[in-house]
């Protein structure tokens, strides 16, 4: 699948996967963030978590990021990693997910 259907308050549209910056969950709702804004989707986070070939990586309980949309990363003293995405949004890689994230860095994926 190259597209995912999402909707915001104005419209419903098919969004190319390569335009997604990150995916976030809030209670039972899941949203994707693009440079155009947030779009609600029906898929769950684990759908994207399994999509590392597409460039998505789980970094916390509530976030999956598109690793090609990371502008910079900074290690923190509390064993977390701070990510600045291309839209300026800050997302933190929680300790549980740091090892997997570092493996991606070593492979040259990020």
JSON list of C-alpha atoms in Angstrom, two decimals:
[
{"chain": "A", "resi": 1, "resn": "UNK", "atom": "CA", "xyz": [0.00, 0.00, 0.00]},
{"chain": "A", "resi": 2, "resn": "UNK", "atom": "CA", "xyz": [1.46, 3.35, -1.06]},
{"chain": "A", "resi": 3, "resn": "UNK", "atom": "CA", "xyz": [-1.35, 5.46, 0.39]},
{"chain": "A", "resi": 4, "resn": "UNK", "atom": "CA", "xyz": [-3.42, 5.57, 3.54]},
{"chain": "A", "resi": 5, "resn": "UNK", "atom": "CA", "xyz": [-6.85, 7.16, 3.90]},
{"chain": "A", "resi": 6, "resn": "UNK", "atom": "CA", "xyz": [-7.13, 9.89, 6.47]},
{"chain": "A", "resi": 7, "resn": "UNK", "atom": "CA", "xyz": [-9.57, 12.61, 7.35]},
{"chain": "A", "resi": 8, "resn": "UNK", "atom": "CA", "xyz": [-9.45, 15.94, 9.10]},
{"chain": "A", "resi": 9, "resn": "UNK", "atom": "CA", "xyz": [-12.19, 18.45, 9.85]},
{"chain": "A", "resi": 10, "resn": "UNK", "atom": "CA", "xyz": [-12.20, 19.66, 6.23]},
{"chain": "A", "resi": 11, "resn": "UNK", "atom": "CA", "xyz": [-11.78, 16.63, 4.03]},
{"chain": "A", "resi": 12, "resn": "UNK", "atom": "CA", "xyz": [-10.96, 12.99, 3.48]},
{"chain": "A", "resi": 13, "resn": "UNK", "atom": "CA", "xyz": [-7.92, 12.17, 1.37]},
{"chain": "A", "resi": 14, "resn": "UNK", "atom": "CA", "xyz": [-5.47, 9.48, 0.41]},
{"chain": "A", "resi": 15, "resn": "UNK", "atom": "CA", "xyz": [-2.07, 10.38, 1.84]},
{"chain": "A", "resi": 16, "resn": "UNK", "atom": "CA", "xyz": [1.15, 8.95, 0.37]},
{"chain": "A", "resi": 17, "resn": "UNK", "atom": "CA", "xyz": [3.08, 6.99, 3.02]},
{"chain": "A", "resi": 18, "resn": "UNK", "atom": "CA", "xyz": [6.25, 8.91, 2.18]},
{"chain": "A", "resi": 19, "resn": "UNK", "atom": "CA", "xyz": [4.53, 12.18, 3.24]},
{"chain": "A", "resi": 20, "resn": "UNK", "atom": "CA", "xyz": [3.88, 10.92, 6.79]},
{"chain": "A", "resi": 21, "resn": "UNK", "atom": "CA", "xyz": [6.17, 12.47, 9.41]},
{"chain": "A", "resi": 22, "resn": "UNK", "atom": "CA", "xyz": [4.87, 10.45, 12.35]},
{"chain": "A", "resi": 23, "resn": "UNK", "atom": "CA", "xyz": [1.88, 8.53, 13.63]},
{"chain": "A", "resi": 24, "resn": "UNK", "atom": "CA", "xyz": [0.50, 9.09, 17.11]},
{"chain": "A", "resi": 25, "resn": "UNK", "atom": "CA", "xyz": [-2.17, 7.45, 19.24]},
{"chain": "A", "resi": 26, "resn": "UNK", "atom": "CA", "xyz": [-4.40, 9.26, 21.70]},
{"chain": "A", "resi": 27, "resn": "UNK", "atom": "CA", "xyz": [-6.68, 6.85, 23.55]},
{"chain": "A", "resi": 28, "resn": "UNK", "atom": "CA", "xyz": [-8.46, 4.88, 20.81]},
{"chain": "A", "resi": 29, "resn": "UNK", "atom": "CA", "xyz": [-7.77, 7.42, 18.06]},
{"chain": "A", "resi": 30, "resn": "UNK", "atom": "CA", "xyz": [-4.75, 7.26, 15.74]},
{"chain": "A", "resi": 31, "resn": "UNK", "atom": "CA", "xyz": [-3.50, 10.27, 13.76]},
{"chain": "A", "resi": 32, "resn": "UNK", "atom": "CA", "xyz": [-0.86, 10.76, 11.12]},
{"chain": "A", "resi": 33, "resn": "UNK", "atom": "CA", "xyz": [1.05, 14.03, 10.88]},
{"chain": "A", "resi": 34, "resn": "UNK", "atom": "CA", "xyz": [2.11, 15.46, 7.53]},
{"chain": "A", "resi": 35, "resn": "UNK", "atom": "CA", "xyz": [3.28, 18.94, 6.59]},
{"chain": "A", "resi": 36, "resn": "UNK", "atom": "CA", "xyz": [-0.41, 19.63, 5.83]},
{"chain": "A", "resi": 37, "resn": "UNK", "atom": "CA", "xyz": [-1.48, 18.79, 9.39]},
{"chain": "A", "resi": 38, "resn": "UNK", "atom": "CA", "xyz": [-3.08, 15.93, 11.30]},
{"chain": "A", "resi": 39, "resn": "UNK", "atom": "CA", "xyz": [-5.33, 13.30, 9.77]},
{"chain": "A", "resi": 40, "resn": "UNK", "atom": "CA", "xyz": [-7.32, 10.68, 11.67]},
{"chain": "A", "resi": 41, "resn": "UNK", "atom": "CA", "xyz": [-6.86, 7.13, 10.38]},
{"chain": "A", "resi": 42, "resn": "UNK", "atom": "CA", "xyz": [-8.45, 3.76, 11.11]},
{"chain": "A", "resi": 43, "resn": "UNK", "atom": "CA", "xyz": [-5.21, 1.74, 11.30]},
{"chain": "A", "resi": 44, "resn": "UNK", "atom": "CA", "xyz": [-3.55, 1.10, 14.66]},
{"chain": "A", "resi": 45, "resn": "UNK", "atom": "CA", "xyz": [0.05, 1.92, 15.58]},
{"chain": "A", "resi": 46, "resn": "UNK", "atom": "CA", "xyz": [1.15, -1.69, 15.37]},
{"chain": "A", "resi": 47, "resn": "UNK", "atom": "CA", "xyz": [0.29, -1.67, 11.65]},
{"chain": "A", "resi": 48, "resn": "UNK", "atom": "CA", "xyz": [3.12, 0.82, 11.10]},
{"chain": "A", "resi": 49, "resn": "UNK", "atom": "CA", "xyz": [5.39, -0.72, 13.71]},
{"chain": "A", "resi": 50, "resn": "UNK", "atom": "CA", "xyz": [5.70, -3.75, 11.44]},
{"chain": "A", "resi": 51, "resn": "UNK", "atom": "CA", "xyz": [6.55, -1.50, 8.46]},
{"chain": "A", "resi": 52, "resn": "UNK", "atom": "CA", "xyz": [10.26, -0.90, 9.01]},
{"chain": "A", "resi": 53, "resn": "UNK", "atom": "CA", "xyz": [10.83, -1.60, 5.31]},
{"chain": "A", "resi": 54, "resn": "UNK", "atom": "CA", "xyz": [8.68, 1.44, 4.61]},
{"chain": "A", "resi": 55, "resn": "UNK", "atom": "CA", "xyz": [10.76, 3.57, 6.99]},
{"chain": "A", "resi": 56, "resn": "UNK", "atom": "CA", "xyz": [8.57, 3.53, 10.09]},
{"chain": "A", "resi": 57, "resn": "UNK", "atom": "CA", "xyz": [9.92, 2.79, 13.55]},
{"chain": "A", "resi": 58, "resn": "UNK", "atom": "CA", "xyz": [8.18, 2.67, 16.93]},
{"chain": "A", "resi": 59, "resn": "UNK", "atom": "CA", "xyz": [9.82, 5.02, 19.43]},
{"chain": "A", "resi": 60, "resn": "UNK", "atom": "CA", "xyz": [7.33, 5.05, 22.31]},
{"chain": "A", "resi": 61, "resn": "UNK", "atom": "CA", "xyz": [3.98, 3.66, 23.37]},
{"chain": "A", "resi": 62, "resn": "UNK", "atom": "CA", "xyz": [2.24, 6.50, 21.51]},
{"chain": "A", "resi": 63, "resn": "UNK", "atom": "CA", "xyz": [4.53, 7.28, 18.55]},
{"chain": "A", "resi": 64, "resn": "UNK", "atom": "CA", "xyz": [5.80, 5.68, 15.37]},
{"chain": "A", "resi": 65, "resn": "UNK", "atom": "CA", "xyz": [8.09, 7.92, 13.31]},
{"chain": "A", "resi": 66, "resn": "UNK", "atom": "CA", "xyz": [9.04, 7.98, 9.67]},
{"chain": "A", "resi": 67, "resn": "UNK", "atom": "CA", "xyz": [12.80, 7.68, 10.05]},
{"chain": "A", "resi": 68, "resn": "UNK", "atom": "CA", "xyz": [13.38, 9.56, 6.80]},
{"chain": "A", "resi": 69, "resn": "UNK", "atom": "CA", "xyz": [11.69, 12.62, 8.34]},
{"chain": "A", "resi": 70, "resn": "UNK", "atom": "CA", "xyz": [14.08, 13.03, 11.29]},
{"chain": "A", "resi": 71, "resn": "UNK", "atom": "CA", "xyz": [15.97, 16.33, 11.06]},
{"chain": "A", "resi": 72, "resn": "UNK", "atom": "CA", "xyz": [18.24, 15.78, 14.07]},
{"chain": "A", "resi": 73, "resn": "UNK", "atom": "CA", "xyz": [18.62, 13.57, 17.11]},
{"chain": "A", "resi": 74, "resn": "UNK", "atom": "CA", "xyz": [20.16, 14.22, 20.51]},
{"chain": "A", "resi": 75, "resn": "UNK", "atom": "CA", "xyz": [20.94, 11.71, 23.25]},
{"chain": "A", "resi": 76, "resn": "UNK", "atom": "CA", "xyz": [19.64, 12.70, 26.68]},
{"chain": "A", "resi": 77, "resn": "UNK", "atom": "CA", "xyz": [21.07, 11.91, 30.11]},
{"chain": "A", "resi": 78, "resn": "UNK", "atom": "CA", "xyz": [18.08, 9.78, 31.11]},
{"chain": "A", "resi": 79, "resn": "UNK", "atom": "CA", "xyz": [18.77, 7.13, 28.43]},
{"chain": "A", "resi": 80, "resn": "UNK", "atom": "CA", "xyz": [16.25, 8.65, 26.04]},
{"chain": "A", "resi": 81, "resn": "UNK", "atom": "CA", "xyz": [16.83, 10.19, 22.63]},
{"chain": "A", "resi": 82, "resn": "UNK", "atom": "CA", "xyz": [15.24, 13.44, 21.48]},
{"chain": "A", "resi": 83, "resn": "UNK", "atom": "CA", "xyz": [14.17, 13.60, 17.83]},
{"chain": "A", "resi": 84, "resn": "UNK", "atom": "CA", "xyz": [13.46, 16.83, 15.99]},
{"chain": "A", "resi": 85, "resn": "UNK", "atom": "CA", "xyz": [11.28, 16.05, 13.00]},
{"chain": "A", "resi": 86, "resn": "UNK", "atom": "CA", "xyz": [11.26, 18.02, 9.73]},
{"chain": "A", "resi": 87, "resn": "UNK", "atom": "CA", "xyz": [8.22, 19.98, 10.90]},
{"chain": "A", "resi": 88, "resn": "UNK", "atom": "CA", "xyz": [10.04, 21.03, 14.11]},
{"chain": "A", "resi": 89, "resn": "UNK", "atom": "CA", "xyz": [8.05, 18.68, 16.34]},
{"chain": "A", "resi": 90, "resn": "UNK", "atom": "CA", "xyz": [10.01, 17.08, 19.19]},
{"chain": "A", "resi": 91, "resn": "UNK", "atom": "CA", "xyz": [9.49, 13.38, 19.85]},
{"chain": "A", "resi": 92, "resn": "UNK", "atom": "CA", "xyz": [11.30, 11.31, 22.46]},
{"chain": "A", "resi": 93, "resn": "UNK", "atom": "CA", "xyz": [12.53, 7.76, 22.01]},
{"chain": "A", "resi": 94, "resn": "UNK", "atom": "CA", "xyz": [11.64, 6.08, 25.31]},
{"chain": "A", "resi": 95, "resn": "UNK", "atom": "CA", "xyz": [14.12, 3.79, 27.05]},
{"chain": "A", "resi": 96, "resn": "UNK", "atom": "CA", "xyz": [12.18, 0.68, 26.00]},
{"chain": "A", "resi": 97, "resn": "UNK", "atom": "CA", "xyz": [12.71, 1.53, 22.33]},
{"chain": "A", "resi": 98, "resn": "UNK", "atom": "CA", "xyz": [16.24, 3.00, 22.44]},
{"chain": "A", "resi": 99, "resn": "UNK", "atom": "CA", "xyz": [18.05, -0.26, 21.70]},
{"chain": "A", "resi": 100, "resn": "UNK", "atom": "CA", "xyz": [16.03, -0.90, 18.55]},
{"chain": "A", "resi": 101, "resn": "UNK", "atom": "CA", "xyz": [16.49, 2.72, 17.47]},
{"chain": "A", "resi": 102, "resn": "UNK", "atom": "CA", "xyz": [20.26, 2.49, 17.94]},
{"chain": "A", "resi": 103, "resn": "UNK", "atom": "CA", "xyz": [20.35, -0.68, 15.85]},
{"chain": "A", "resi": 104, "resn": "UNK", "atom": "CA", "xyz": [18.75, 1.26, 13.01]},
{"chain": "A", "resi": 105, "resn": "UNK", "atom": "CA", "xyz": [21.38, 3.98, 13.37]},
{"chain": "A", "resi": 106, "resn": "UNK", "atom": "CA", "xyz": [24.19, 1.41, 13.22]},
{"chain": "A", "resi": 107, "resn": "UNK", "atom": "CA", "xyz": [22.71, -0.06, 10.05]},
{"chain": "A", "resi": 108, "resn": "UNK", "atom": "CA", "xyz": [22.75, 3.40, 8.52]},
{"chain": "A", "resi": 109, "resn": "UNK", "atom": "CA", "xyz": [19.00, 3.54, 8.20]},
{"chain": "A", "resi": 110, "resn": "UNK", "atom": "CA", "xyz": [18.67, 6.89, 9.98]}
]
